[in-house]
Amino acid sequence: MSVFNYKQRNNIILTSIIILGCFLLYALSGLFSSILGAIVLYTIFRPLYLNLAEKRGWNGSLVALLIIFLSLIVIVIPFLTLSIMVVGKISSINIKDLPIDQWTTKIDAFAAANLNQPHLAEDTLQKLGGFATGLFPTIIGSAAGSLITLLVLYFILYFMFTQMRDFEAGLLKYAPFREQHALKFANALRDSTYSNVLGQGIIALTQGILLAVGFWIFGIPDPIFWGVIAIFISFLPVVGAPTLCIPASIVLFAQGHNWQGVLLLAYGLLFIGNIDNFLRMIINRRVANTHPIISIIGVFIGLPLFGILGLVFGPVLLSYFLLLMEIYETNRLAADRLERINSI
């Protein structure tokens, strides 16, 4: 006969589950990007899967493979291509090459005369180059790791789709809150994902295109490269793509093109900046409203963990955490009300 009663056995089993779960989470920490990426893609493409597989009667496995192929073409391959292009361009930057040498010389002369900073442009460019090169994954160093991450991501995503009902039923069964709260959390998670990923992605792409067009019009070299840089930094709510027009305008001022510098500065800060606000207002009206503070803090959380992917994953993770806090508060208040009713 066991020396433990029913409650003690349950407590021991629960403690063992928690300890083993923490160990498994630690062991799988290297695959966290794959798991989070699968959740994000599942949330984005779930309506498409339901429409094709359940409403139209297509084969579920075929639809899952189609979604994987679509996400590769639309999201993954363009993102990796842009990252490789940026890394290659930044790695090839040399202060002694033209026309960068001319720019830095004139800017340094201007900074030395007015700001007492004779090497401002040169030092800034070197620091930005080192930071950006470390931020973006290198082509050789992380190729194998990126491939494994993608394989695991799509392996998880495939079974999440093909076994969708069992997967979602399991989440509801083991969720630590009531079913109505779980469904509310799922809807809020969907809106948060749309706002942080799709919404911010549309804003970033629009700002990058507009900045590239503006740089081309005003004769700034490599407008496509700077447009790509603008797409990435558009995920930074404080910095944003319009700030790239400031150093470009300074370059035009240093070259004696004062009117072009003024027009480019106005184009970036007034037009591109207001396009950002206009699109964000439309997106927030249709889906969730992500507070800028969440975006800022999320970026600082995500960059050390995921590198450049942290621009997206960081705010998403923080939004999920805040949603869980909201559900917990709702459950706690409901439990307090129930306890007061039972005590009467």
Tab-separated table of C-alpha atoms in Angstrom:
chain	number	residue	atom	x	y	z
A	1	MET	CA	0.000	0.000	0.000
A	2	SER	CA	1.334	3.437	-0.943
A	3	VAL	CA	2.545	5.720	1.843
A	4	PHE	CA	1.045	8.705	-0.028
A	5	ASN	CA	-2.591	9.622	-0.135
A	6	TYR	CA	-4.459	10.705	-3.280
A	7	LYS	CA	-3.731	14.436	-2.882
A	8	GLN	CA	-0.049	13.866	-2.101
A	9	ARG	CA	0.374	11.658	-5.171
A	10	ASN	CA	-1.188	14.306	-7.363
A	11	ASN	CA	1.074	16.982	-5.897
A	12	ILE	CA	4.158	14.835	-6.486
A	13	ILE	CA	3.114	14.127	-10.068
A	14	LEU	CA	2.411	17.829	-10.705
A	15	THR	CA	5.795	18.807	-9.254
A	16	SER	CA	7.510	16.187	-11.436
A	17	ILE	CA	5.692	17.501	-14.500
A	18	ILE	CA	6.796	21.073	-13.759
A	19	ILE	CA	10.428	20.062	-13.191
A	20	LEU	CA	10.518	17.898	-16.324
A	21	GLY	CA	8.767	20.617	-18.319
A	22	CYS	CA	11.352	23.212	-17.257
A	23	PHE	CA	14.126	20.818	-18.267
A	24	LEU	CA	12.504	20.230	-21.662
A	25	LEU	CA	12.068	23.968	-22.205
A	26	TYR	CA	15.730	24.497	-21.440
A	27	ALA	CA	16.720	21.688	-23.800
A	28	LEU	CA	14.545	23.148	-26.560
A	29	SER	CA	15.689	26.750	-26.037
A	30	GLY	CA	17.725	26.582	-29.239
A	31	LEU	CA	14.540	25.828	-31.184
A	32	PHE	CA	12.500	28.605	-29.618
A	33	SER	CA	12.735	30.704	-32.801
A	34	SER	CA	11.261	27.798	-34.771
A	35	ILE	CA	8.405	27.313	-32.308
A	36	LEU	CA	7.567	31.006	-32.133
A	37	GLY	CA	7.841	31.351	-35.906
A	38	ALA	CA	5.478	28.402	-36.390
A	39	ILE	CA	2.941	30.016	-34.038
A	40	VAL	CA	3.151	33.323	-35.904
A	41	LEU	CA	2.748	31.697	-39.339
A	42	TYR	CA	-0.047	29.467	-38.053
A	43	THR	CA	-1.915	32.522	-36.779
A	44	ILE	CA	-1.443	34.390	-40.056
A	45	PHE	CA	-2.371	31.564	-42.439
A	46	ARG	CA	-5.062	29.830	-40.343
A	47	PRO	CA	-7.970	31.622	-42.110
A	48	LEU	CA	-6.549	30.590	-45.496
A	49	TYR	CA	-6.241	26.959	-44.388
A	50	LEU	CA	-9.816	26.903	-43.058
A	51	ASN	CA	-11.131	28.426	-46.272
A	52	LEU	CA	-9.350	25.959	-48.562
A	53	ALA	CA	-9.405	22.774	-46.481
A	54	GLU	CA	-12.793	22.981	-44.753
A	55	LYS	CA	-14.976	25.306	-46.819
A	56	ARG	CA	-13.721	24.285	-50.264
A	57	GLY	CA	-12.891	20.677	-49.360
A	58	TRP	CA	-9.271	20.624	-50.526
A	59	ASN	CA	-6.914	17.985	-49.178
A	60	GLY	CA	-5.561	19.190	-45.817
A	61	SER	CA	-2.006	17.967	-46.365
A	62	LEU	CA	-1.891	19.583	-49.791
A	63	VAL	CA	-3.148	22.892	-48.384
A	64	ALA	CA	-0.537	22.783	-45.600
A	65	LEU	CA	2.228	22.228	-48.179
A	66	LEU	CA	0.801	25.043	-50.308
A	67	ILE	CA	0.869	27.412	-47.323
A	68	ILE	CA	4.464	26.423	-46.541
A	69	PHE	CA	5.459	27.133	-50.147
A	70	LEU	CA	3.542	30.441	-50.111
A	71	SER	CA	5.190	31.587	-46.878
A	72	LEU	CA	8.608	30.716	-48.290
A	73	ILE	CA	7.986	32.772	-51.427
A	74	VAL	CA	6.299	35.737	-49.748
A	75	ILE	CA	8.081	36.003	-46.380
A	76	VAL	CA	11.139	33.830	-45.800
A	77	ILE	CA	13.038	34.006	-49.100
A	78	PRO	CA	12.619	37.803	-49.526
A	79	PHE	CA	13.671	38.373	-45.915
A	80	LEU	CA	16.772	36.186	-46.225
A	81	THR	CA	17.632	37.750	-49.591
A	82	LEU	CA	17.398	41.256	-48.170
A	83	SER	CA	19.480	40.228	-45.155
A	84	ILE	CA	22.204	38.744	-47.363
A	85	MET	CA	22.188	41.835	-49.564
A	86	VAL	CA	22.527	44.142	-46.571
A	87	VAL	CA	25.345	42.058	-45.070
A	88	GLY	CA	27.222	42.033	-48.363
A	89	LYS	CA	26.797	45.758	-48.851
A	90	ILE	CA	27.824	46.666	-45.302
A	91	SER	CA	30.823	44.339	-45.437
A	92	SER	CA	32.008	46.011	-48.645
A	93	ILE	CA	31.836	49.526	-47.211
A	94	ASN	CA	35.256	51.098	-46.985
A	95	ILE	CA	35.836	54.553	-45.616
A	96	LYS	CA	38.623	55.127	-48.151
A	97	ASP	CA	36.385	54.371	-51.148
A	98	LEU	CA	34.513	57.026	-53.082
A	99	PRO	CA	32.058	58.644	-52.683
A	100	ILE	CA	31.890	57.728	-48.986
A	101	ASP	CA	35.311	59.246	-48.398
A	102	GLN	CA	34.141	62.548	-49.862
A	103	TRP	CA	31.007	62.533	-47.748
A	104	THR	CA	32.781	61.734	-44.511
A	105	THR	CA	35.472	64.326	-45.196
A	106	LYS	CA	32.950	67.105	-45.764
A	107	ILE	CA	30.752	66.065	-42.852
A	108	ASP	CA	33.775	65.787	-40.546
A	109	ALA	CA	34.924	69.248	-41.632
A	110	PHE	CA	31.468	70.640	-40.905
A	111	ALA	CA	31.313	68.835	-37.535
A	112	ALA	CA	34.816	69.992	-36.607
A	113	ALA	CA	33.991	73.633	-37.333
A	114	ASN	CA	30.585	73.686	-35.655
A	115	LEU	CA	30.469	70.787	-33.175
A	116	ASN	CA	34.125	70.288	-32.255
A	117	GLN	CA	33.872	66.672	-33.479
A	118	PRO	CA	36.504	66.263	-36.227
A	119	HIS	CA	35.882	62.494	-36.751
A	120	LEU	CA	32.114	62.366	-36.217
A	121	ALA	CA	31.091	60.826	-39.553
A	122	GLU	CA	33.984	58.368	-39.738
A	123	ASP	CA	33.490	57.042	-36.207
A	124	THR	CA	29.714	56.846	-36.604
A	125	LEU	CA	29.954	54.951	-39.878
A	126	GLN	CA	32.399	52.435	-38.424
A	127	LYS	CA	30.207	51.822	-35.376
A	128	LEU	CA	27.050	51.450	-37.462
A	129	GLY	CA	28.801	49.069	-39.842
A	130	GLY	CA	30.010	46.868	-37.008
A	131	PHE	CA	26.620	46.885	-35.293
A	132	ALA	CA	24.655	46.097	-38.455
A	133	THR	CA	27.054	43.352	-39.541
A	134	GLY	CA	26.693	41.701	-36.146
A	135	LEU	CA	22.935	42.154	-36.150
A	136	PHE	CA	22.254	40.504	-39.498
A	137	PRO	CA	23.102	36.807	-39.792
A	138	THR	CA	26.264	36.169	-41.776
A	139	ILE	CA	25.937	34.058	-44.898
A	140	ILE	CA	28.398	31.310	-43.947
A	141	GLY	CA	28.329	31.353	-40.155
A	142	SER	CA	24.593	30.902	-39.680
A	143	ALA	CA	23.585	29.141	-42.899
A	144	ALA	CA	23.355	25.699	-41.262
A	145	GLY	CA	21.594	27.094	-38.185
A	146	SER	CA	19.070	29.001	-40.315
A	147	LEU	CA	18.353	25.883	-42.377
A	148	ILE	CA	17.711	23.779	-39.259
A	149	THR	CA	15.501	26.522	-37.820
A	150	LEU	CA	13.416	26.634	-40.998
A	151	LEU	CA	13.142	22.836	-41.228
A	152	VAL	CA	11.936	22.543	-37.626
A	153	LEU	CA	9.602	25.533	-38.084
A	154	TYR	CA	7.886	24.049	-41.120
A	155	PHE	CA	7.832	20.553	-39.614
A	156	ILE	CA	5.896	21.957	-36.645
A	157	LEU	CA	3.710	24.145	-38.853
A	158	TYR	CA	2.755	21.241	-41.121
A	159	PHE	CA	1.383	19.152	-38.254
A	160	MET	CA	-0.256	22.184	-36.642
A	161	PHE	CA	-2.323	22.552	-39.820
A	162	THR	CA	-2.966	18.906	-40.689
A	163	GLN	CA	-3.989	18.156	-37.094
A	164	MET	CA	-5.556	21.544	-36.442
A	165	ARG	CA	-8.648	20.395	-34.542
A	166	ASP	CA	-6.727	18.034	-32.261
A	167	PHE	CA	-4.075	20.709	-31.711
A	168	GLU	CA	-6.592	23.417	-30.765
A	169	ALA	CA	-8.655	20.999	-28.649
A	170	GLY	CA	-5.509	20.080	-26.740
A	171	LEU	CA	-4.730	23.741	-26.129
A	172	LEU	CA	-8.234	24.307	-24.767
A	173	LYS	CA	-8.052	21.180	-22.620
A	174	TYR	CA	-4.769	22.059	-20.940
A	175	ALA	CA	-5.183	25.835	-20.870
A	176	PRO	CA	-4.949	27.129	-17.289
A	177	PHE	CA	-8.132	29.221	-17.664
A	178	ARG	CA	-11.749	28.811	-18.688
A	179	GLU	CA	-12.750	28.080	-22.277
A	180	GLN	CA	-14.312	31.503	-22.875
A	181	HIS	CA	-11.124	33.161	-21.618
A	182	ALA	CA	-9.040	30.845	-23.786
A	183	LEU	CA	-11.066	31.839	-26.847
A	184	LYS	CA	-10.723	35.498	-25.906
A	185	PHE	CA	-6.967	35.022	-25.570
A	186	ALA	CA	-6.852	33.329	-28.996
A	187	ASN	CA	-8.664	36.254	-30.625
A	188	ALA	CA	-6.437	38.792	-28.886
A	189	LEU	CA	-3.361	36.775	-29.877
A	190	ARG	CA	-4.536	36.803	-33.493
A	191	ASP	CA	-5.101	40.568	-33.471
A	192	SER	CA	-1.763	41.194	-31.789
A	193	THR	CA	0.043	39.036	-34.344
A	194	TYR	CA	-1.663	40.803	-37.240
A	195	SER	CA	-0.801	44.196	-35.787
A	196	ASN	CA	2.856	43.418	-35.039
A	197	VAL	CA	3.666	41.284	-38.085
A	198	LEU	CA	1.347	42.099	-40.962
A	199	GLY	CA	0.565	45.685	-39.992
A	200	GLN	CA	4.112	46.697	-39.216
A	201	GLY	CA	5.334	44.761	-42.249
A	202	ILE	CA	3.069	46.779	-44.557
A	203	ILE	CA	4.243	50.028	-42.955
A	204	ALA	CA	7.905	49.037	-43.225
A	205	LEU	CA	7.594	47.999	-46.889
A	206	THR	CA	5.754	51.220	-47.793
A	207	GLN	CA	8.303	53.419	-46.042
A	208	GLY	CA	11.218	51.556	-47.621
A	209	ILE	CA	9.797	51.994	-51.126
A	210	LEU	CA	9.045	55.686	-50.574
A	211	LEU	CA	12.512	56.350	-49.164
A	212	ALA	CA	14.198	54.530	-52.061
A	213	VAL	CA	12.183	56.616	-54.545
A	214	GLY	CA	13.078	59.822	-52.696
A	215	PHE	CA	16.791	58.973	-52.612
A	216	TRP	CA	16.699	58.161	-56.324
A	217	ILE	CA	15.010	61.473	-57.138
A	218	PHE	CA	17.523	63.513	-55.138
A	219	GLY	CA	20.541	61.615	-56.455
A	220	ILE	CA	21.592	59.696	-53.338
A	221	PRO	CA	23.689	56.668	-54.423
A	222	ASP	CA	22.368	53.122	-53.856
A	223	PRO	CA	18.724	54.074	-53.259
A	224	ILE	CA	17.582	50.426	-53.312
A	225	PHE	CA	20.092	49.498	-50.604
A	226	TRP	CA	18.958	52.367	-48.386
A	227	GLY	CA	15.336	51.442	-49.061
A	228	VAL	CA	16.055	47.948	-47.740
A	229	ILE	CA	17.728	49.446	-44.659
A	230	ALA	CA	14.624	51.612	-44.208
A	231	ILE	CA	12.407	48.509	-44.278
A	232	PHE	CA	14.319	46.972	-41.392
A	233	ILE	CA	14.596	50.075	-39.221
A	234	SER	CA	10.928	50.904	-39.787
A	235	PHE	CA	10.255	48.256	-37.132
A	236	LEU	CA	11.964	50.611	-34.661
A	237	PRO	CA	9.197	52.992	-33.550
A	238	VAL	CA	11.527	55.728	-32.253
A	239	VAL	CA	14.058	55.657	-35.093
A	240	GLY	CA	12.012	54.780	-38.165
A	241	ALA	CA	12.745	55.159	-41.852
A	242	PRO	CA	12.334	58.982	-42.026
A	243	THR	CA	15.442	59.483	-39.878
A	244	LEU	CA	17.580	58.181	-42.758
A	245	CYS	CA	16.711	61.383	-44.590
A	246	ILE	CA	18.571	63.415	-41.951
A	247	PRO	CA	22.122	62.139	-42.715
A	248	ALA	CA	21.293	62.106	-46.446
A	249	SER	CA	20.246	65.755	-46.222
A	250	ILE	CA	23.444	66.594	-44.338
A	251	VAL	CA	25.393	65.004	-47.189
A	252	LEU	CA	23.544	67.192	-49.689
A	253	PHE	CA	24.218	70.273	-47.558
A	254	ALA	CA	27.904	69.344	-47.368
A	255	GLN	CA	27.992	69.086	-51.174
A	256	GLY	CA	26.446	72.539	-51.515
A	257	HIS	CA	23.004	71.309	-52.640
A	258	ASN	CA	21.059	73.253	-50.045
A	259	TRP	CA	17.642	73.215	-51.716
A	260	GLN	CA	17.844	69.487	-52.401
A	261	GLY	CA	18.823	68.932	-48.778
A	262	VAL	CA	15.846	70.933	-47.507
A	263	LEU	CA	13.411	69.173	-49.853
A	264	LEU	CA	14.717	65.707	-48.977
A	265	LEU	CA	14.478	66.486	-45.262
A	266	ALA	CA	10.894	67.731	-45.665
A	267	TYR	CA	10.041	64.711	-47.836
A	268	GLY	CA	11.308	62.289	-45.205
A	269	LEU	CA	10.050	63.887	-42.019
A	270	LEU	CA	6.724	65.246	-43.306
A	271	PHE	CA	5.616	62.906	-46.099
A	272	ILE	CA	7.106	59.524	-45.124
A	273	GLY	CA	6.489	60.212	-41.433
A	274	ASN	CA	2.830	61.062	-42.021
A	275	ILE	CA	2.368	58.028	-44.267
A	276	ASP	CA	3.497	55.980	-41.252
A	277	ASN	CA	0.858	57.614	-39.037
A	278	PHE	CA	-1.851	57.282	-41.696
A	279	LEU	CA	-1.243	53.579	-42.305
A	280	ARG	CA	-0.934	52.861	-38.582
A	281	MET	CA	-4.303	54.538	-37.966
A	282	ILE	CA	-5.966	52.334	-40.613
A	283	ILE	CA	-4.305	49.158	-39.306
A	284	ASN	CA	-5.181	49.931	-35.695
A	285	ARG	CA	-8.772	50.536	-36.725
A	286	ARG	CA	-9.029	47.145	-38.434
A	287	VAL	CA	-6.991	45.037	-35.970
A	288	ALA	CA	-5.327	45.533	-32.599
A	289	ASN	CA	-3.720	48.754	-31.474
A	290	THR	CA	-0.147	47.998	-30.406
A	291	HIS	CA	1.134	50.709	-28.100
A	292	PRO	CA	4.489	52.225	-29.174
A	293	ILE	CA	5.962	51.428	-25.749
A	294	ILE	CA	5.301	47.720	-26.382
A	295	SER	CA	7.109	47.992	-29.704
A	296	ILE	CA	10.101	49.808	-28.198
A	297	ILE	CA	10.557	47.480	-25.225
A	298	GLY	CA	9.818	44.448	-27.402
A	299	VAL	CA	12.601	45.375	-29.821
A	300	PHE	CA	15.121	45.642	-26.987
A	301	ILE	CA	13.931	42.254	-25.693
A	302	GLY	CA	13.963	40.565	-29.085
A	303	LEU	CA	17.250	41.746	-30.606
A	304	PRO	CA	19.574	39.988	-28.100
A	305	LEU	CA	17.487	36.793	-28.326
A	306	PHE	CA	16.703	36.509	-32.037
A	307	GLY	CA	18.959	38.972	-33.839
A	308	ILE	CA	17.217	40.807	-36.676
A	309	LEU	CA	14.133	38.590	-36.228
A	310	GLY	CA	13.779	40.176	-32.794
A	311	LEU	CA	12.374	43.282	-34.506
A	312	VAL	CA	9.240	41.172	-35.081
A	313	PHE	CA	9.413	38.468	-32.402
A	314	GLY	CA	10.206	40.830	-29.523
A	315	PRO	CA	7.002	42.926	-29.678
A	316	VAL	CA	4.971	39.783	-30.401
A	317	LEU	CA	6.342	38.029	-27.306
A	318	LEU	CA	5.723	41.058	-25.108
A	319	SER	CA	2.168	41.367	-26.437
A	320	TYR	CA	1.527	37.683	-25.658
A	321	PHE	CA	2.873	38.184	-22.134
A	322	LEU	CA	0.595	41.164	-21.515
A	323	LEU	CA	-2.381	39.201	-22.837
A	324	LEU	CA	-1.641	36.408	-20.377
A	325	MET	CA	-1.431	38.966	-17.579
A	326	GLU	CA	-4.842	40.301	-18.585
A	327	ILE	CA	-6.367	36.806	-18.599
A	328	TYR	CA	-4.812	36.058	-15.202
A	329	GLU	CA	-6.260	39.271	-13.751
A	330	THR	CA	-9.688	38.384	-15.143
A	331	ASN	CA	-9.524	34.903	-13.630
A	332	ARG	CA	-8.358	36.246	-10.282
A	333	LEU	CA	-11.222	38.741	-10.076
A	334	ALA	CA	-13.714	36.021	-11.019
A	335	ALA	CA	-12.289	33.726	-8.335
A	336	ASP	CA	-12.536	36.513	-5.728
A	337	ARG	CA	-16.191	37.156	-6.621
A	338	LEU	CA	-16.995	33.458	-6.405
A	339	GLU	CA	-15.299	33.215	-3.021
A	340	ARG	CA	-17.290	36.166	-1.685
A	341	ILE	CA	-20.535	34.642	-2.946
A	342	ASN	CA	-19.772	31.282	-1.318
A	343	SER	CA	-18.889	32.961	1.968
A	344	ILE	CA	-22.276	34.662	2.228
